[in-house]
Amino acid sequence: MFTLPALNFEFDGLEPYMDQATVEIHYSKHHQGYADKLNAALKEQPELLKAKIEDLLTNLSTVPEEVKNGVRNFGGGYANHNLFWQILKLNPDGTPVGELAEKIKATFGSFEDFKLQFSDKAGGVFGSGWCHLVVNQEKELEIVTTPNQDSPLSLGKVPIMNLDVWEHAYYLKYQNRRADFISAFWSIINWEQVAQNFQSCGK
Ligand code: MN
């Protein structure tokens, strides 16, 4: 069975950038809902219930047809949110650290350029979806967006940081002002964790 990792902060721990009500509902209703629906979708497939979600999403094409959509949508939602909560932390004025900082500079020009490019792509998602910083198959950093709950893992790219731009991620506090939410995101990134995720990809 798939269960939610515990949060590394209290529901109000990301205030004022992400409000308490949004964090609580997002985690305990939306994220929990994806886990519950994933478990329900796989109830006749006990061996898949024991798998790592990252492995199922990476090898989505080999998942049995009758549960493929469930893994794509609910498994994608489960994994995307696992990473999202993991890389959040109250961190105003935080900047990338370690080898990740060097790689961001080498890839995007500067941290400021990276912020602009990531914000631009996140803001350009039409409808519901995600913006991800990934390590691609050439071991290079790349910014990619996915619709709905699709995971970059199914594209052969390993996400090390992501931003949920579904309306449920920001509407209570920011209403239609998605750009303000994206701007606030830069004050709640756990750069030590993102750097650790980068190291885990073997660069
Ligand atoms: Mn969400």
mmCIF file of C-alpha atoms and ligand atoms in Angstrom:
data_model
loop_
_atom_site.group_PDB
_atom_site.id
_atom_site.type_symbol
_atom_site.label_atom_id
_atom_site.label_comp_id
_atom_site.label_asym_id
_atom_site.label_seq_id
_atom_site.Cartn_x
_atom_site.Cartn_y
_atom_site.Cartn_z
ATOM 1 C CA MET A 1 0.000 0.000 0.000
ATOM 2 C CA PHE A 2 1.114 3.504 -0.770
ATOM 3 C CA THR A 3 1.112 5.916 2.180
ATOM 4 C CA LEU A 4 1.930 9.608 2.510
ATOM 5 C CA PRO A 5 5.371 10.608 3.766
ATOM 6 C CA ALA A 6 5.122 12.868 6.818
ATOM 7 C CA LEU A 7 5.539 16.589 6.204
ATOM 8 C CA ASN A 8 8.790 18.182 7.363
ATOM 9 C CA PHE A 9 6.869 21.251 8.574
ATOM 10 C CA GLU A 10 3.631 22.153 10.332
ATOM 11 C CA PHE A 11 0.598 23.090 8.239
ATOM 12 C CA ASP A 12 1.333 26.758 9.022
ATOM 13 C CA GLY A 13 5.084 26.352 8.541
ATOM 14 C CA LEU A 14 5.182 27.931 5.081
ATOM 15 C CA GLU A 15 3.231 31.067 5.994
ATOM 16 C CA PRO A 16 2.810 33.626 4.591
ATOM 17 C CA TYR A 17 3.911 32.278 1.201
ATOM 18 C CA MET A 18 1.685 29.205 1.340
ATOM 19 C CA ASP A 19 -1.190 29.499 3.787
ATOM 20 C CA GLN A 20 -2.105 26.956 6.450
ATOM 21 C CA ALA A 21 -5.510 26.044 5.011
ATOM 22 C CA THR A 22 -4.073 25.365 1.576
ATOM 23 C CA VAL A 23 -1.275 23.158 2.942
ATOM 24 C CA GLU A 24 -3.683 21.199 5.157
ATOM 25 C CA ILE A 25 -6.288 20.588 2.426
ATOM 26 C CA HIS A 26 -3.683 19.978 -0.262
ATOM 27 C CA TYR A 27 -1.857 17.353 1.803
ATOM 28 C CA SER A 28 -4.647 15.641 3.726
ATOM 29 C CA LYS A 29 -7.319 15.727 1.000
ATOM 30 C CA HIS A 30 -5.723 16.039 -2.451
ATOM 31 C CA HIS A 31 -2.471 14.142 -1.885
ATOM 32 C CA GLN A 32 -4.181 11.559 0.338
ATOM 33 C CA GLY A 33 -6.829 11.187 -2.355
ATOM 34 C CA TYR A 34 -4.233 10.235 -4.958
ATOM 35 C CA ALA A 35 -2.729 7.617 -2.622
ATOM 36 C CA ASP A 36 -6.164 6.177 -1.812
ATOM 37 C CA LYS A 37 -7.195 6.004 -5.471
ATOM 38 C CA LEU A 38 -3.854 4.456 -6.444
ATOM 39 C CA ASN A 39 -4.291 1.758 -3.786
ATOM 40 C CA ALA A 40 -7.853 1.125 -4.968
ATOM 41 C CA ALA A 41 -6.784 0.929 -8.614
ATOM 42 C CA LEU A 42 -4.110 -1.658 -7.769
ATOM 43 C CA LYS A 43 -6.139 -3.780 -5.314
ATOM 44 C CA GLU A 44 -6.176 -6.712 -7.767
ATOM 45 C CA GLN A 45 -2.432 -6.319 -8.480
ATOM 46 C CA PRO A 46 -0.707 -7.074 -5.151
ATOM 47 C CA GLU A 47 2.748 -7.195 -6.747
ATOM 48 C CA LEU A 48 2.318 -3.661 -8.080
ATOM 49 C CA LEU A 49 1.208 -2.450 -4.634
ATOM 50 C CA LYS A 50 4.626 -3.520 -3.365
ATOM 51 C CA ALA A 51 6.551 -1.762 -6.142
ATOM 52 C CA LYS A 52 8.259 1.616 -5.878
ATOM 53 C CA ILE A 53 6.049 4.247 -7.452
ATOM 54 C CA GLU A 54 9.097 5.707 -9.235
ATOM 55 C CA ASP A 55 9.705 2.334 -10.914
ATOM 56 C CA LEU A 56 6.085 2.022 -12.040
ATOM 57 C CA LEU A 57 6.080 5.526 -13.540
ATOM 58 C CA THR A 58 9.480 5.074 -15.203
ATOM 59 C CA ASN A 59 8.249 1.849 -16.801
ATOM 60 C CA LEU A 60 4.670 2.961 -17.411
ATOM 61 C CA SER A 61 4.577 1.335 -20.848
ATOM 62 C CA THR A 62 4.975 -2.106 -19.259
ATOM 63 C CA VAL A 63 2.254 -1.615 -16.629
ATOM 64 C CA PRO A 64 -0.797 -3.815 -17.370
ATOM 65 C CA GLU A 65 -3.268 -2.011 -19.623
ATOM 66 C CA GLU A 66 -6.197 -2.241 -17.190
ATOM 67 C CA VAL A 67 -4.365 -0.258 -14.499
ATOM 68 C CA LYS A 68 -2.107 1.929 -16.657
ATOM 69 C CA ASN A 69 -4.320 5.004 -16.470
ATOM 70 C CA GLY A 70 -4.684 4.604 -12.714
ATOM 71 C CA VAL A 71 -0.908 4.464 -12.281
ATOM 72 C CA ARG A 72 -0.427 7.411 -14.640
ATOM 73 C CA ASN A 73 -2.997 9.667 -12.959
ATOM 74 C CA PHE A 74 -3.113 8.592 -9.306
ATOM 75 C CA GLY A 75 0.447 7.248 -9.139
ATOM 76 C CA GLY A 76 1.672 10.375 -10.883
ATOM 77 C CA GLY A 77 -0.258 12.529 -8.421
ATOM 78 C CA TYR A 78 1.075 10.521 -5.496
ATOM 79 C CA ALA A 79 4.729 10.789 -6.631
ATOM 80 C CA ASN A 80 4.578 14.424 -7.763
ATOM 81 C CA HIS A 81 3.232 15.502 -4.366
ATOM 82 C CA ASN A 82 5.752 13.333 -2.462
ATOM 83 C CA LEU A 83 8.534 15.333 -4.109
ATOM 84 C CA PHE A 84 6.746 18.669 -3.823
ATOM 85 C CA TRP A 85 6.338 18.496 -0.030
ATOM 86 C CA GLN A 86 9.873 17.162 0.352
ATOM 87 C CA ILE A 87 11.479 20.181 -1.339
ATOM 88 C CA LEU A 88 9.474 22.823 0.547
ATOM 89 C CA LYS A 89 10.745 24.690 3.604
ATOM 90 C CA LEU A 90 10.421 28.266 4.799
ATOM 91 C CA ASN A 91 13.568 29.771 3.257
ATOM 92 C CA PRO A 92 13.223 33.417 2.208
ATOM 93 C CA ASP A 93 16.221 34.612 0.196
ATOM 94 C CA GLY A 94 17.403 31.000 -0.154
ATOM 95 C CA THR A 95 19.593 30.126 -3.121
ATOM 96 C CA PRO A 96 20.879 26.853 -4.602
ATOM 97 C CA VAL A 97 23.775 25.182 -2.786
ATOM 98 C CA GLY A 98 26.589 22.769 -3.538
ATOM 99 C CA GLU A 99 27.275 21.311 -6.966
ATOM 100 C CA LEU A 100 23.670 22.039 -7.920
ATOM 101 C CA ALA A 101 24.387 25.759 -7.669
ATOM 102 C CA GLU A 102 27.292 25.398 -10.122
ATOM 103 C CA LYS A 103 25.218 23.256 -12.488
ATOM 104 C CA ILE A 104 22.342 25.743 -12.512
ATOM 105 C CA LYS A 105 24.765 28.527 -13.344
ATOM 106 C CA ALA A 106 26.435 26.499 -16.099
ATOM 107 C CA THR A 107 23.102 25.426 -17.600
ATOM 108 C CA PHE A 108 20.928 28.528 -17.331
ATOM 109 C CA GLY A 109 23.491 31.375 -17.067
ATOM 110 C CA SER A 110 22.738 32.393 -13.495
ATOM 111 C CA PHE A 111 20.293 31.645 -10.693
ATOM 112 C CA GLU A 112 18.309 34.732 -11.710
ATOM 113 C CA ASP A 113 18.077 33.457 -15.297
ATOM 114 C CA PHE A 114 16.981 30.059 -14.011
ATOM 115 C CA LYS A 115 14.265 31.669 -11.874
ATOM 116 C CA LEU A 116 12.989 33.608 -14.872
ATOM 117 C CA GLN A 117 12.931 30.557 -17.134
ATOM 118 C CA PHE A 118 11.308 28.303 -14.527
ATOM 119 C CA SER A 119 8.715 30.941 -13.602
ATOM 120 C CA ASP A 120 7.951 31.553 -17.259
ATOM 121 C CA LYS A 121 7.378 27.861 -17.962
ATOM 122 C CA ALA A 122 5.333 27.381 -14.778
ATOM 123 C CA GLY A 123 3.165 30.358 -15.670
ATOM 124 C CA GLY A 124 2.717 29.015 -19.184
ATOM 125 C CA VAL A 125 1.082 25.754 -18.101
ATOM 126 C CA PHE A 126 -2.415 25.793 -19.617
ATOM 127 C CA GLY A 127 -4.933 24.345 -17.205
ATOM 128 C CA SER A 128 -3.737 21.927 -14.527
ATOM 129 C CA GLY A 129 -0.187 20.668 -14.427
ATOM 130 C CA TRP A 130 3.316 20.886 -13.032
ATOM 131 C CA CYS A 131 6.657 22.522 -13.732
ATOM 132 C CA HIS A 132 9.703 20.380 -12.908
ATOM 133 C CA LEU A 133 13.473 20.761 -12.725
ATOM 134 C CA VAL A 134 14.739 17.417 -14.011
ATOM 135 C CA VAL A 135 17.945 15.562 -14.726
ATOM 136 C CA ASN A 136 17.562 14.194 -18.245
ATOM 137 C CA GLN A 137 19.108 11.093 -19.838
ATOM 138 C CA GLU A 138 22.203 13.102 -20.822
ATOM 139 C CA LYS A 139 22.563 13.942 -17.098
ATOM 140 C CA GLU A 140 21.815 17.588 -17.852
ATOM 141 C CA LEU A 141 19.397 19.885 -16.026
ATOM 142 C CA GLU A 142 16.229 20.772 -17.872
ATOM 143 C CA ILE A 143 12.959 22.544 -17.052
ATOM 144 C CA VAL A 144 9.913 20.630 -18.255
ATOM 145 C CA THR A 145 6.178 20.946 -17.751
ATOM 146 C CA THR A 146 3.651 18.121 -17.675
ATOM 147 C CA PRO A 147 -0.148 18.234 -17.916
ATOM 148 C CA ASN A 148 -2.461 16.851 -15.231
ATOM 149 C CA GLN A 149 -0.474 14.487 -12.954
ATOM 150 C CA ASP A 150 1.893 13.109 -15.586
ATOM 151 C CA SER A 151 5.350 12.356 -14.193
ATOM 152 C CA PRO A 152 8.602 13.304 -15.969
ATOM 153 C CA LEU A 153 9.793 9.810 -14.976
ATOM 154 C CA SER A 154 7.600 8.434 -17.775
ATOM 155 C CA LEU A 155 9.618 10.642 -20.177
ATOM 156 C CA GLY A 156 12.922 9.254 -18.878
ATOM 157 C CA LYS A 157 13.646 12.391 -16.833
ATOM 158 C CA VAL A 158 14.184 12.401 -13.054
ATOM 159 C CA PRO A 159 12.570 15.342 -11.236
ATOM 160 C CA ILE A 160 14.620 16.894 -8.418
ATOM 161 C CA MET A 161 12.295 19.852 -7.703
ATOM 162 C CA ASN A 162 8.773 20.655 -8.825
ATOM 163 C CA LEU A 163 5.969 23.164 -8.545
ATOM 164 C CA ASP A 164 2.288 22.294 -8.501
ATOM 165 C CA VAL A 165 0.356 24.852 -10.563
ATOM 166 C CA TRP A 166 -3.074 23.234 -10.224
ATOM 167 C CA GLU A 167 -5.569 25.793 -8.906
ATOM 168 C CA HIS A 168 -5.939 23.759 -5.682
ATOM 169 C CA ALA A 169 -2.306 24.623 -4.884
ATOM 170 C CA TYR A 170 -2.935 28.344 -4.564
ATOM 171 C CA TYR A 171 -6.549 29.417 -5.098
ATOM 172 C CA LEU A 172 -7.544 30.003 -1.436
ATOM 173 C CA LYS A 173 -4.826 32.619 -0.962
ATOM 174 C CA TYR A 174 -3.999 33.833 -4.460
ATOM 175 C CA GLN A 175 -7.278 33.263 -6.364
ATOM 176 C CA ASN A 176 -6.543 33.945 -10.055
ATOM 177 C CA ARG A 177 -3.068 35.384 -9.331
ATOM 178 C CA ARG A 178 -1.007 32.346 -10.273
ATOM 179 C CA ALA A 179 2.009 34.548 -11.035
ATOM 180 C CA ASP A 180 2.052 35.772 -7.409
ATOM 181 C CA PHE A 181 2.026 32.175 -6.172
ATOM 182 C CA ILE A 182 4.899 31.273 -8.497
ATOM 183 C CA SER A 183 6.808 34.288 -7.228
ATOM 184 C CA ALA A 184 6.198 33.222 -3.602
ATOM 185 C CA PHE A 185 7.507 29.720 -4.358
ATOM 186 C CA TRP A 186 11.094 31.047 -4.389
ATOM 187 C CA SER A 187 10.808 31.805 -0.646
ATOM 188 C CA ILE A 188 9.881 28.240 0.326
ATOM 189 C CA ILE A 189 12.410 25.996 -1.413
ATOM 190 C CA ASN A 190 14.582 23.610 0.596
ATOM 191 C CA TRP A 191 17.727 23.993 -1.500
ATOM 192 C CA GLU A 192 19.700 21.518 0.609
ATOM 193 C CA GLN A 193 17.122 18.859 -0.283
ATOM 194 C CA VAL A 194 17.096 19.768 -3.987
ATOM 195 C CA ALA A 195 20.904 19.580 -4.011
ATOM 196 C CA GLN A 196 20.703 16.160 -2.354
ATOM 197 C CA ASN A 197 18.188 14.989 -4.979
ATOM 198 C CA PHE A 198 20.593 16.192 -7.665
ATOM 199 C CA GLN A 199 23.452 14.195 -6.122
ATOM 200 C CA SER A 200 21.233 11.101 -5.998
ATOM 201 C CA CYS A 201 20.844 11.227 -9.787
ATOM 202 C CA GLY A 202 24.555 10.550 -10.160
ATOM 203 C CA LYS A 203 24.668 13.840 -12.082
HETATM 204 MN MN MN B 1 -1.682 19.279 -5.924
#
